[in-house]
CSV table of C-alpha atoms in Angstrom, one decimal:
chain,number,residue,atom,x,y,z
A,121,UNK,CA,130.0,-95.7,-43.4
A,122,UNK,CA,127.3,-94.1,-45.6
A,123,UNK,CA,127.1,-90.4,-46.1
A,124,UNK,CA,124.0,-89.9,-44.0
A,125,UNK,CA,125.7,-91.7,-41.1
A,126,UNK,CA,128.7,-89.5,-41.5
A,127,UNK,CA,126.4,-86.5,-41.2
A,128,UNK,CA,124.9,-87.9,-38.0
A,129,UNK,CA,128.4,-88.5,-36.6
A,130,UNK,CA,129.4,-84.9,-37.4
A,131,UNK,CA,126.3,-83.6,-35.7
A,132,UNK,CA,126.8,-85.7,-32.6
A,133,UNK,CA,130.5,-84.8,-32.4
A,134,UNK,CA,129.7,-81.1,-32.6
A,135,UNK,CA,127.0,-81.5,-30.0
A,136,UNK,CA,129.3,-83.4,-27.6
A,137,UNK,CA,132.1,-80.7,-27.9
A,138,UNK,CA,129.7,-77.9,-27.3
A,139,UNK,CA,128.1,-79.8,-24.4
A,140,UNK,CA,131.3,-80.0,-22.4
A,141,UNK,CA,132.4,-76.4,-23.3
A,142,UNK,CA,129.3,-74.3,-23.2
A,143,UNK,CA,127.1,-76.1,-20.6
A,144,UNK,CA,129.8,-77.4,-18.3
A,145,UNK,CA,133.4,-77.2,-17.4
A,146,UNK,CA,134.2,-80.9,-18.2
A,147,UNK,CA,136.6,-79.8,-20.9
A,148,UNK,CA,139.1,-78.9,-18.2
A,149,UNK,CA,139.6,-82.6,-17.8
A,150,UNK,CA,141.2,-82.7,-21.2
A,151,UNK,CA,142.6,-79.3,-22.2
A,152,UNK,CA,143.7,-76.0,-20.6
A,153,UNK,CA,141.1,-73.3,-20.1
A,154,UNK,CA,142.7,-71.1,-22.7
A,155,UNK,CA,141.7,-73.6,-25.4
A,156,UNK,CA,138.0,-73.2,-24.7
A,157,UNK,CA,137.3,-70.7,-27.5
A,158,UNK,CA,138.9,-73.1,-30.0
A,159,UNK,CA,136.8,-76.0,-28.8
A,160,UNK,CA,133.6,-73.9,-29.2
A,161,UNK,CA,134.6,-72.9,-32.7
A,162,UNK,CA,135.4,-76.5,-33.6
A,163,UNK,CA,132.1,-77.8,-32.2
A,164,UNK,CA,130.2,-75.1,-34.1
A,165,UNK,CA,132.0,-76.0,-37.3
A,166,UNK,CA,131.2,-79.7,-36.8
A,167,UNK,CA,127.5,-78.9,-36.4
A,168,UNK,CA,127.5,-76.8,-39.6
A,169,UNK,CA,129.3,-79.5,-41.6
A,170,UNK,CA,126.9,-82.1,-40.2
A,171,UNK,CA,123.9,-79.9,-41.1
A,172,UNK,CA,125.1,-79.3,-44.6
A,173,UNK,CA,125.7,-83.0,-45.1
A,174,UNK,CA,122.2,-83.9,-43.7
A,175,UNK,CA,120.5,-81.4,-46.0
A,176,UNK,CA,122.6,-82.5,-49.0
A,177,UNK,CA,121.8,-86.2,-48.5
A,178,UNK,CA,118.2,-85.5,-47.7
A,179,UNK,CA,117.4,-83.7,-51.0
A,180,UNK,CA,114.8,-85.6,-53.0
A,181,UNK,CA,116.7,-85.2,-56.2
A,182,UNK,CA,120.0,-86.5,-54.7
A,183,UNK,CA,118.2,-89.4,-53.0
A,184,UNK,CA,116.4,-90.4,-56.2
A,185,UNK,CA,119.6,-90.3,-58.2
A,186,UNK,CA,121.5,-92.5,-55.8
A,187,UNK,CA,118.6,-94.9,-55.6
A,188,UNK,CA,118.1,-95.4,-59.4
A,189,UNK,CA,121.4,-94.3,-61.0
A,190,UNK,CA,121.8,-92.4,-64.3
A,191,UNK,CA,121.2,-95.7,-66.3
A,192,UNK,CA,117.5,-95.4,-65.6
A,193,UNK,CA,117.3,-92.2,-67.4
A,194,UNK,CA,118.7,-93.6,-70.7
A,195,UNK,CA,122.3,-92.4,-69.8
A,196,UNK,CA,125.5,-94.4,-69.6
A,197,UNK,CA,124.3,-97.0,-67.1
A,198,UNK,CA,124.8,-100.7,-67.4
A,199,UNK,CA,122.2,-102.9,-69.1
A,200,UNK,CA,120.9,-104.2,-65.8
A,201,UNK,CA,120.6,-100.7,-64.5
A,202,UNK,CA,123.4,-100.8,-61.9
A,203,UNK,CA,125.6,-97.8,-62.2
A,204,UNK,CA,127.6,-95.9,-59.6
A,205,UNK,CA,128.5,-92.8,-61.6
A,206,UNK,CA,132.0,-93.9,-62.6
A,207,UNK,CA,131.1,-96.8,-65.0
A,208,UNK,CA,132.8,-99.5,-62.9
A,209,UNK,CA,129.8,-101.0,-61.2
A,210,UNK,CA,130.8,-100.2,-57.6
A,211,UNK,CA,130.0,-97.3,-55.3
A,212,UNK,CA,132.2,-94.7,-53.7
A,213,UNK,CA,129.7,-93.3,-51.3
A,214,UNK,CA,130.8,-95.4,-48.3
A,215,UNK,CA,133.7,-94.5,-46.0
A,216,UNK,CA,136.0,-96.9,-44.2
A,217,UNK,CA,134.3,-99.2,-41.7
A,218,UNK,CA,136.8,-98.1,-39.0
A,219,UNK,CA,135.0,-94.8,-38.9
A,220,UNK,CA,132.3,-96.4,-36.9
A,221,UNK,CA,134.8,-96.5,-34.0
A,222,UNK,CA,134.5,-92.7,-33.8
A,223,UNK,CA,131.0,-93.1,-32.4
A,224,UNK,CA,132.5,-94.4,-29.1
A,225,UNK,CA,134.3,-91.3,-27.9
A,226,UNK,CA,131.4,-89.1,-29.2
A,227,UNK,CA,128.9,-91.1,-27.2
A,228,UNK,CA,131.2,-91.1,-24.2
A,229,UNK,CA,131.3,-87.3,-24.1
A,230,UNK,CA,127.5,-87.1,-24.4
A,231,UNK,CA,126.6,-89.8,-21.9
A,232,UNK,CA,129.5,-90.2,-19.5
A,233,UNK,CA,132.5,-87.9,-19.9
A,234,UNK,CA,135.8,-89.8,-19.1
A,235,UNK,CA,137.4,-88.6,-15.8
A,236,UNK,CA,140.6,-86.6,-15.6
A,237,UNK,CA,143.9,-88.4,-15.6
A,238,UNK,CA,144.9,-89.7,-12.1
A,239,UNK,CA,147.1,-92.1,-10.3
A,240,UNK,CA,147.4,-94.6,-13.1
A,241,UNK,CA,149.0,-92.0,-15.3
A,242,UNK,CA,151.1,-90.5,-12.5
A,243,UNK,CA,152.6,-93.9,-11.5
A,244,UNK,CA,153.8,-94.3,-15.1
A,245,UNK,CA,154.8,-90.8,-16.0
A,246,UNK,CA,157.9,-88.7,-15.5
A,247,UNK,CA,158.5,-86.0,-12.9
A,248,UNK,CA,158.1,-82.4,-14.1
A,249,UNK,CA,161.3,-80.4,-14.1
A,250,UNK,CA,160.8,-77.2,-12.1
A,251,UNK,CA,162.1,-74.2,-13.9
A,252,UNK,CA,164.9,-72.3,-12.1
A,253,UNK,CA,163.6,-69.6,-9.7
A,254,UNK,CA,165.7,-66.4,-9.4
A,255,UNK,CA,164.1,-65.2,-6.2
A,256,UNK,CA,161.6,-66.7,-3.8
A,257,UNK,CA,158.9,-64.5,-2.2
A,258,UNK,CA,158.9,-64.4,1.6
A,259,UNK,CA,156.5,-66.9,3.1
A,260,UNK,CA,153.5,-65.7,5.2
A,261,UNK,CA,154.2,-65.5,8.9
A,262,UNK,CA,151.2,-67.6,10.0
A,263,UNK,CA,151.2,-71.4,9.7
A,264,UNK,CA,150.1,-73.5,7.9
A,265,UNK,CA,151.4,-71.9,4.7
A,266,UNK,CA,149.3,-72.9,1.6
A,267,UNK,CA,151.5,-74.0,-1.2
A,268,UNK,CA,151.1,-75.5,-4.6
A,269,UNK,CA,153.2,-78.6,-5.2
A,270,UNK,CA,155.3,-76.6,-7.7
A,271,UNK,CA,156.2,-74.1,-5.1
A,272,UNK,CA,157.0,-76.7,-2.5
A,273,UNK,CA,159.2,-78.7,-4.8
A,274,UNK,CA,161.0,-75.6,-6.1
A,275,UNK,CA,161.8,-74.4,-2.5
A,276,UNK,CA,163.0,-77.8,-1.5
A,277,UNK,CA,165.3,-78.2,-4.5
A,278,UNK,CA,166.5,-74.6,-5.1
A,279,UNK,CA,166.1,-72.5,-2.0
A,280,UNK,CA,169.5,-72.6,-0.2
A,281,UNK,CA,168.0,-70.3,2.5
A,282,UNK,CA,165.8,-73.3,3.6
A,283,UNK,CA,162.7,-71.2,4.0
A,284,UNK,CA,160.6,-74.3,4.6
A,285,UNK,CA,162.6,-75.5,7.6
A,286,UNK,CA,160.4,-75.7,10.6
A,287,UNK,CA,157.3,-74.4,8.7
A,288,UNK,CA,154.0,-76.1,8.5
A,289,UNK,CA,152.6,-76.2,5.0
A,290,UNK,CA,149.2,-77.1,3.5
A,291,UNK,CA,149.0,-78.7,0.1
A,292,UNK,CA,146.3,-80.4,-2.0
A,293,UNK,CA,146.4,-83.2,-4.6
A,294,UNK,CA,145.4,-86.8,-5.2
A,295,UNK,CA,146.8,-90.0,-3.8
A,296,UNK,CA,149.2,-92.1,-5.8
A,297,UNK,CA,150.2,-95.3,-4.1
A,298,UNK,CA,153.9,-96.2,-4.1
A,299,UNK,CA,154.0,-100.0,-3.3
A,300,UNK,CA,157.6,-100.3,-4.4
A,301,UNK,CA,158.6,-98.1,-1.5
A,302,UNK,CA,156.9,-100.1,1.2
A,303,UNK,CA,153.4,-101.1,2.3
A,304,UNK,CA,151.2,-98.0,2.7
A,305,UNK,CA,153.7,-95.7,1.0
A,306,UNK,CA,152.1,-92.9,-1.1
A,307,UNK,CA,152.6,-89.6,-2.9
A,308,UNK,CA,150.6,-86.5,-2.9
A,309,UNK,CA,150.3,-85.8,-6.6
A,310,UNK,CA,149.3,-83.2,-9.2
A,311,UNK,CA,149.6,-83.4,-12.9
A,312,UNK,CA,150.8,-80.4,-15.0
A,313,UNK,CA,149.6,-79.8,-18.5
A,314,UNK,CA,151.1,-77.5,-21.1
A,315,UNK,CA,148.3,-77.9,-23.6
A,316,UNK,CA,146.2,-80.9,-23.1
A,317,UNK,CA,146.0,-84.2,-21.2
A,318,UNK,CA,148.3,-85.8,-23.7
A,319,UNK,CA,151.3,-83.9,-22.5
A,320,UNK,CA,151.0,-84.3,-18.7
A,321,UNK,CA,153.9,-84.5,-16.4
A,322,UNK,CA,153.6,-85.3,-12.7
A,323,UNK,CA,154.4,-83.4,-9.5
A,324,UNK,CA,154.6,-85.5,-6.4
A,325,UNK,CA,155.6,-85.3,-2.8
A,326,UNK,CA,156.3,-88.3,-0.6
A,327,UNK,CA,154.0,-88.4,2.4
A,328,UNK,CA,155.2,-90.0,5.7
A,329,UNK,CA,153.4,-90.6,8.9
A,330,UNK,CA,149.8,-91.2,7.7
A,331,UNK,CA,148.4,-94.4,6.1
A,332,UNK,CA,147.6,-94.1,2.4
A,333,UNK,CA,144.0,-93.2,1.5
A,334,UNK,CA,142.5,-95.0,-1.5
A,335,UNK,CA,144.2,-94.2,-4.9
A,336,UNK,CA,142.9,-91.1,-6.7
A,337,UNK,CA,141.4,-89.7,-3.5
A,338,UNK,CA,141.7,-85.9,-3.4
A,339,UNK,CA,143.1,-84.7,-0.1
A,340,UNK,CA,144.6,-81.7,1.7
A,341,UNK,CA,147.7,-82.6,3.6
A,342,UNK,CA,149.1,-80.5,6.5
A,343,UNK,CA,152.7,-81.2,7.6
A,344,UNK,CA,156.3,-80.2,7.7
A,345,UNK,CA,159.1,-80.7,5.2
A,346,UNK,CA,161.3,-83.8,5.9
A,347,UNK,CA,164.8,-82.8,4.7
A,348,UNK,CA,167.1,-85.3,3.1
A,349,UNK,CA,170.0,-85.3,0.6
A,350,UNK,CA,171.9,-82.3,-0.4
A,351,UNK,CA,169.9,-79.3,0.8
A,352,UNK,CA,168.8,-76.8,-1.9
A,353,UNK,CA,169.6,-79.1,-4.8
A,354,UNK,CA,167.7,-81.5,-7.0
A,355,UNK,CA,168.9,-84.4,-4.8
A,356,UNK,CA,167.1,-83.1,-1.7
A,357,UNK,CA,164.1,-85.2,-0.6
A,358,UNK,CA,160.8,-83.9,-1.7
A,359,UNK,CA,159.0,-85.3,1.3
A,360,UNK,CA,156.5,-84.3,4.0
A,361,UNK,CA,155.8,-85.5,7.6
A,362,UNK,CA,152.1,-85.3,7.6
A,363,UNK,CA,150.2,-84.2,10.7
A,364,UNK,CA,146.7,-84.5,9.2
A,365,UNK,CA,145.1,-85.6,5.9
A,366,UNK,CA,141.6,-84.4,5.0
A,367,UNK,CA,139.5,-85.6,2.0
A,368,UNK,CA,138.3,-82.9,-0.4
A,369,UNK,CA,136.2,-83.0,-3.6
A,370,UNK,CA,138.0,-83.1,-6.9
A,371,UNK,CA,138.5,-79.6,-8.1
A,372,UNK,CA,136.9,-78.5,-11.3
A,373,UNK,CA,140.3,-77.9,-12.9
A,374,UNK,CA,142.3,-81.0,-11.8
A,375,UNK,CA,145.6,-79.9,-13.4
A,376,UNK,CA,148.1,-77.5,-12.1
A,377,UNK,CA,149.9,-74.7,-13.9
A,378,UNK,CA,153.6,-75.3,-14.5
A,379,UNK,CA,154.7,-72.1,-12.8
A,380,UNK,CA,152.2,-70.8,-10.1
A,381,UNK,CA,153.3,-68.1,-7.6
A,382,UNK,CA,156.1,-69.2,-5.3
């Protein structure tokens, strides 16, 4: 990869990063919101480096020297005029060819930003371990009770007072099919990120009583907890008897915090 192409790549990369951070919220598909300032700084730095490289490689003196070599000025060039500046007859201005592959993710961010992780990742990931909760807040009196999946799972596995017993809850997430558990079996799923999409872990609740919507469909499920196993322990079934399932748009931030209010 020649130097002027490297400059173009830096300019495109900086533009792509700033495009998804300054002019949209697409960056939330890949990193947590707290990292936005660092992305902006990185994008700006890439633009500066690319601009410096473009100016450097566009200087008439630099271009003329690369085109003709010092041997044309009576210097130390070879007799046939081919000189690269180190006396060995081969240039060092080119980078590795594999660098061309970097254009693919850059163009993807500019033209079609890849979607957030979904059911494919969730079906192959590991369940997120819910941190121990010292005390649960009282649930609202009115049903349905809106809960994050983290809060639901924590109460199922840790609350020996069984505060969810008999209560109707409302939770949102995307659909992950579970074909190994029977035809039409599925989970309501959210992914938790600590830093970026590379460290995701899944949260999932088995849904009974309603046929599975298509994979990756975002839904809101209303239903009641289906107990099973040893109540108040990690062996208790994280499951829901659904009364209704309603499709919803994918949220701007598709990931869930590891420890939302309980």
